Coordinates of C-alpha atoms in Angstrom, one line a residue:
Chain A
M6 CA -2.9 -24.8 -30.3
T7 CA -4.2 -22.5 -33.0
L8 CA -7.5 -22.0 -31.1
G9 CA -5.5 -21.3 -28.0
L10 CA -3.5 -18.6 -29.8
F11 CA -6.7 -17.0 -31.2
G12 CA -8.2 -17.2 -27.7
R13 CA -5.3 -15.3 -26.3
L14 CA -5.5 -12.7 -29.0
A15 CA -9.2 -12.2 -28.5
A16 CA -9.1 -12.2 -24.7
R17 CA -10.0 -9.0 -23.0
A18 CA -9.1 -8.0 -19.5
R19 CA -11.6 -6.2 -17.4
Y20 CA -9.1 -5.5 -14.7
H21 CA -5.4 -5.9 -14.3
R22 CA -3.8 -9.3 -13.5
E23 CA -2.3 -10.2 -10.1
A24 CA 1.2 -11.4 -9.7
R25 CA 0.1 -15.0 -9.2
D26 CA -1.8 -15.0 -12.5
L27 CA 1.2 -14.1 -14.6
P28 CA 3.1 -16.6 -16.8
R29 CA 6.2 -17.9 -15.3
R30 CA 8.5 -16.2 -17.8
S31 CA 6.9 -12.8 -17.1
R32 CA 7.1 -13.3 -13.4
T33 CA 10.9 -14.0 -13.7
R34 CA 11.4 -10.8 -15.8
I35 CA 9.4 -8.6 -13.4
Y36 CA 11.1 -10.2 -10.4
R37 CA 14.5 -9.1 -11.8
E38 CA 13.1 -5.7 -12.5
L39 CA 11.8 -5.4 -8.9
L40 CA 15.2 -6.5 -7.5
E41 CA 16.8 -3.6 -9.4
L42 CA 14.1 -1.2 -8.3
R43 CA 14.6 -2.2 -4.7
E44 CA 18.2 -1.0 -4.9
E45 CA 17.1 2.2 -6.6
E46 CA 14.5 2.8 -3.9
R47 CA 17.0 2.2 -1.2
A48 CA 19.4 4.7 -2.8
M49 CA 16.6 7.3 -3.1
Q50 CA 15.6 6.9 0.5
S51 CA 19.2 7.5 1.5
L52 CA 19.6 10.5 -0.7
L53 CA 16.5 12.2 0.5
R54 CA 16.9 11.0 4.1
L55 CA 13.4 9.7 4.1
P56 CA 12.0 7.6 7.0
V57 CA 9.9 5.8 4.4
R58 CA 11.2 4.2 1.2
P59 CA 9.6 5.4 -2.0
R60 CA 8.0 2.5 -3.7
I61 CA 7.1 2.1 -7.4
S62 CA 4.4 0.2 -9.1
V63 CA 5.4 -1.9 -12.1
V64 CA 3.2 -2.3 -15.1
D65 CA 3.7 -5.1 -17.6
E66 CA 1.8 -3.9 -20.7
E67 CA 1.9 -7.2 -22.6
N68 CA 0.3 -9.1 -19.7
I69 CA -2.0 -6.3 -18.6
A70 CA -0.5 -6.7 -15.1
L71 CA -0.1 -4.0 -12.5
L72 CA 2.2 -4.9 -9.6
R73 CA 1.8 -2.5 -6.8
P74 CA 4.3 -2.4 -3.9
A75 CA 2.0 -4.5 -1.8
D76 CA 2.0 -7.2 -4.5
R77 CA 5.8 -7.7 -4.4
L78 CA 5.4 -10.5 -1.9
G79 CA 3.4 -12.4 -4.5
L80 CA 6.5 -12.5 -6.6
G81 CA 8.8 -13.6 -3.8
V82 CA 10.4 -10.2 -3.2
D83 CA 10.3 -10.1 0.5
E84 CA 11.8 -6.7 1.3
A85 CA 11.6 -7.0 5.0
L86 CA 13.6 -10.2 4.9
A87 CA 16.1 -8.7 2.5
D88 CA 16.5 -5.7 4.7
A89 CA 17.1 -7.9 7.8
H90 CA 19.8 -9.8 5.9
E91 CA 21.4 -6.5 4.8
E92 CA 21.3 -5.2 8.4
V93 CA 23.0 -8.4 9.6
R94 CA 25.7 -8.1 6.9
R95 CA 26.3 -4.5 7.7
R96 CA 26.6 -5.1 11.4
S97 CA 29.0 -8.1 10.9
G98 CA 31.0 -5.8 8.6
D99 CA 31.2 -3.1 11.3
G100 CA 32.3 -5.7 13.9
G101 CA 35.0 -7.0 11.6
Chain B
M6 CA 7.4 27.2 -2.8
T7 CA 9.3 25.0 -0.4
P8 CA 12.4 23.0 -1.6
A9 CA 10.5 19.8 -1.3
G10 CA 7.7 21.2 -3.5
F11 CA 10.2 22.4 -6.0
R12 CA 11.8 18.9 -6.1
L13 CA 8.4 17.3 -6.6
D14 CA 7.5 19.7 -9.5
I15 CA 10.7 19.1 -11.3
T16 CA 10.8 15.4 -11.0
R17 CA 7.2 15.0 -11.9
E18 CA 7.6 17.1 -15.0
M19 CA 10.7 15.1 -16.0
F20 CA 8.8 11.9 -15.5
R21 CA 5.9 13.1 -17.6
V22 CA 8.2 14.2 -20.4
Q23 CA 9.8 10.8 -20.6
R24 CA 6.5 9.1 -20.5
Q25 CA 5.3 11.2 -23.4
R26 CA 8.5 10.5 -25.2
R27 CA 7.8 6.8 -25.0
D28 CA 4.6 7.3 -26.9
D29 CA 6.4 9.6 -29.4
I30 CA 8.9 6.8 -30.1
R31 CA 6.0 4.4 -30.7
A32 CA 4.4 6.9 -33.1
G33 CA 7.7 7.3 -34.8
L34 CA 7.7 3.7 -35.9
A35 CA 5.3 4.5 -38.8
T36 CA 8.1 5.9 -41.0
P37 CA 10.5 2.8 -40.9
V38 CA 7.6 0.4 -41.2
A39 CA 6.3 2.2 -44.4
A40 CA 9.9 2.2 -45.8
L41 CA 10.1 -1.5 -45.0
A42 CA 7.0 -2.2 -47.0
F43 CA 8.3 -0.1 -49.9
S44 CA 11.6 -2.1 -49.8
V45 CA 9.7 -5.4 -50.0
F46 CA 7.8 -4.2 -53.1
N47 CA 11.1 -3.3 -54.6
L48 CA 12.5 -6.7 -54.0
A49 CA 9.4 -8.3 -55.6
T50 CA 10.0 -6.1 -58.7
L51 CA 13.6 -7.0 -58.9
A52 CA 13.3 -10.7 -58.4
P53 CA 11.8 -11.6 -61.8
L54 CA 14.5 -9.6 -63.6
V55 CA 17.3 -12.0 -62.4
D56 CA 17.7 -15.2 -64.4
L57 CA 19.5 -17.7 -62.1
A58 CA 18.8 -20.6 -64.5
A59 CA 21.6 -19.4 -66.7
P60 CA 23.3 -16.8 -64.6
T61 CA 25.7 -14.2 -66.0
A62 CA 28.1 -12.4 -63.8
L63 CA 25.7 -9.5 -63.6
D64 CA 22.8 -11.7 -62.6
V65 CA 25.0 -13.0 -59.7
A66 CA 25.9 -9.4 -58.7
I67 CA 22.3 -8.3 -58.7
W68 CA 21.3 -11.4 -56.8
A69 CA 24.0 -10.8 -54.2
L70 CA 22.9 -7.1 -53.8
A71 CA 19.3 -8.3 -53.3
L72 CA 20.4 -10.8 -50.8
F73 CA 22.4 -8.1 -48.9
A74 CA 19.3 -5.9 -48.9
V75 CA 17.2 -8.8 -47.5
V76 CA 19.7 -9.3 -44.7
A77 CA 19.6 -5.6 -43.9
L78 CA 15.8 -5.6 -43.9
V79 CA 15.6 -8.6 -41.6
A80 CA 18.0 -7.0 -39.2
A81 CA 15.9 -3.8 -39.4
C82 CA 12.7 -5.8 -38.7
L83 CA 14.3 -7.2 -35.5
L84 CA 15.3 -3.8 -34.3
I85 CA 11.9 -2.4 -35.0
V86 CA 10.2 -5.2 -33.2
R87 CA 12.6 -4.6 -30.3
V88 CA 11.3 -1.1 -30.0
E89 CA 8.0 -2.5 -28.9
W90 CA 9.3 -5.6 -27.1
R91 CA 8.4 -6.1 -23.5
F92 CA 8.4 -2.6 -22.3
I93 CA 7.9 -2.3 -18.5
Y94 CA 6.2 0.8 -17.3
L95 CA 6.9 2.2 -13.9
D96 CA 4.3 4.2 -12.1
P97 CA 4.6 6.4 -9.0
P98 CA 3.2 4.9 -5.7
D99 CA -0.5 4.1 -5.9
L100 CA -3.0 5.4 -3.3
E101 CA -2.5 2.4 -1.1
A102 CA 1.3 2.9 -0.9
I103 CA 0.8 6.7 -0.3
V104 CA -1.7 6.0 2.5
E105 CA 0.8 3.5 4.0
A106 CA 3.6 6.0 3.7
E107 CA 1.5 8.7 5.4
R108 CA 0.8 6.3 8.3
Q109 CA 4.4 5.5 8.8
L110 CA 5.4 9.1 8.6
A111 CA 2.7 10.0 11.1
E112 CA 4.3 7.6 13.6
R113 CA 7.7 9.3 13.4
I114 CA 6.9 12.9 12.6
G115 CA 4.5 15.0 14.7
D116 CA 4.5 18.2 12.8
P117 CA 1.9 18.0 9.9
D118 CA 3.8 20.5 7.7
E119 CA 7.0 18.6 8.1
R120 CA 5.1 15.4 7.3
L121 CA 3.7 16.9 4.1
E122 CA 7.2 18.0 3.1
R123 CA 8.5 14.4 3.6
L124 CA 5.6 13.1 1.7
R125 CA 6.5 15.4 -1.2
D126 CA 10.0 14.1 -1.1
Y127 CA 8.6 10.6 -1.0
M128 CA 6.8 11.3 -4.3
A129 CA 9.7 13.2 -5.8
G130 CA 12.0 10.2 -5.1
A131 CA 9.5 7.8 -6.8
Y132 CA 9.1 10.1 -9.8
D133 CA 12.9 10.4 -10.1
I134 CA 13.4 6.6 -10.2
G135 CA 10.7 6.3 -12.9
Y136 CA 12.2 9.1 -14.9
R137 CA 15.7 7.6 -14.9
R138 CA 14.4 4.2 -15.9
Y139 CA 12.3 5.6 -18.6
F140 CA 15.1 7.7 -19.9
A141 CA 17.4 4.7 -20.3
E142 CA 14.7 2.6 -21.9
N143 CA 13.6 5.4 -24.2
E144 CA 17.2 6.0 -25.3
Q145 CA 17.7 2.3 -26.0
R146 CA 14.5 2.1 -28.0
A147 CA 15.0 5.3 -29.9
R148 CA 18.5 4.0 -30.9
D149 CA 16.9 0.7 -32.1
R150 CA 14.4 2.7 -34.2
T151 CA 17.1 4.9 -35.7
Y152 CA 19.4 1.9 -36.5
G153 CA 16.4 0.1 -38.0
L154 CA 15.7 3.1 -40.2
R155 CA 19.3 3.4 -41.3
L156 CA 19.4 -0.3 -42.3
I157 CA 16.2 0.2 -44.3
I158 CA 17.7 3.2 -46.1
L159 CA 20.9 1.2 -46.7
A160 CA 18.7 -1.7 -48.2
L161 CA 16.9 0.8 -50.4
A162 CA 20.2 2.3 -51.6
V163 CA 21.5 -1.2 -52.4
L164 CA 18.3 -2.1 -54.3
M165 CA 18.6 1.2 -56.2
F166 CA 22.1 0.2 -57.3
A167 CA 20.9 -3.3 -58.2
F168 CA 18.2 -1.7 -60.4
T169 CA 20.8 0.4 -62.2
L170 CA 22.5 -2.9 -63.2
V171 CA 19.4 -4.5 -64.6
P172 CA 19.6 -2.8 -68.1
L173 CA 23.2 -4.0 -68.5
A174 CA 22.2 -7.7 -67.9
G175 CA 22.1 -8.5 -71.6
M176 CA 25.5 -6.9 -72.3
V177 CA 27.6 -8.8 -69.8
P178 CA 28.3 -12.5 -70.5

């Protein structure tokens, strides 16, 4: 265990980590962050009346991880699916 | 300058300021950490002066003050660690996302000038999200640092008071 700790301290990253390489705890934390960000991005798209949603990259300093917008699927944030659900909810709300 | 260009300049500048502030807050940790080390030395000096084998009322008072200082210092440590704890950085869209946005805009907007304006707004929106998130995080962490420093100053004041009681130790039964 001690050797493992020292190994982690001494480890050097040549490049940033991918979403799948992150520890589970970090993935959960970043996942929550991304869910909030998604709402922010949606609000910003609406404010600026943009045809394309602005999308942010998330950097986890402690894990040397960079999660670009394209990496979100790796964390289970399926925006297309979430948008489709939102659209269905909106339409059913309009109908009611 | 176009309105979209103006929006981009403003939001980018605000984003950069908050990003810089993050590093400033980090650099500002040196003062509380130095004060913390000083407080610990003070405790080490005070401890041998208290005789708990045959305690007088004054010994108990000094010990209680020292204990209060220790609690304040531990709380300050936690706050200072929290300043550096699990900070998540947000960056504007990377090149891949910008290229993808360009492609999507090209499908819907024919005029290149209008497309560029929309792209500027796209970036302005991303910078604004980053700015607001950094602002909240920076405020939280600046507050933690300030509270930590206040607790350390309180501990130092309490220790100072405890030291003033030490010369009286022989006089009080």
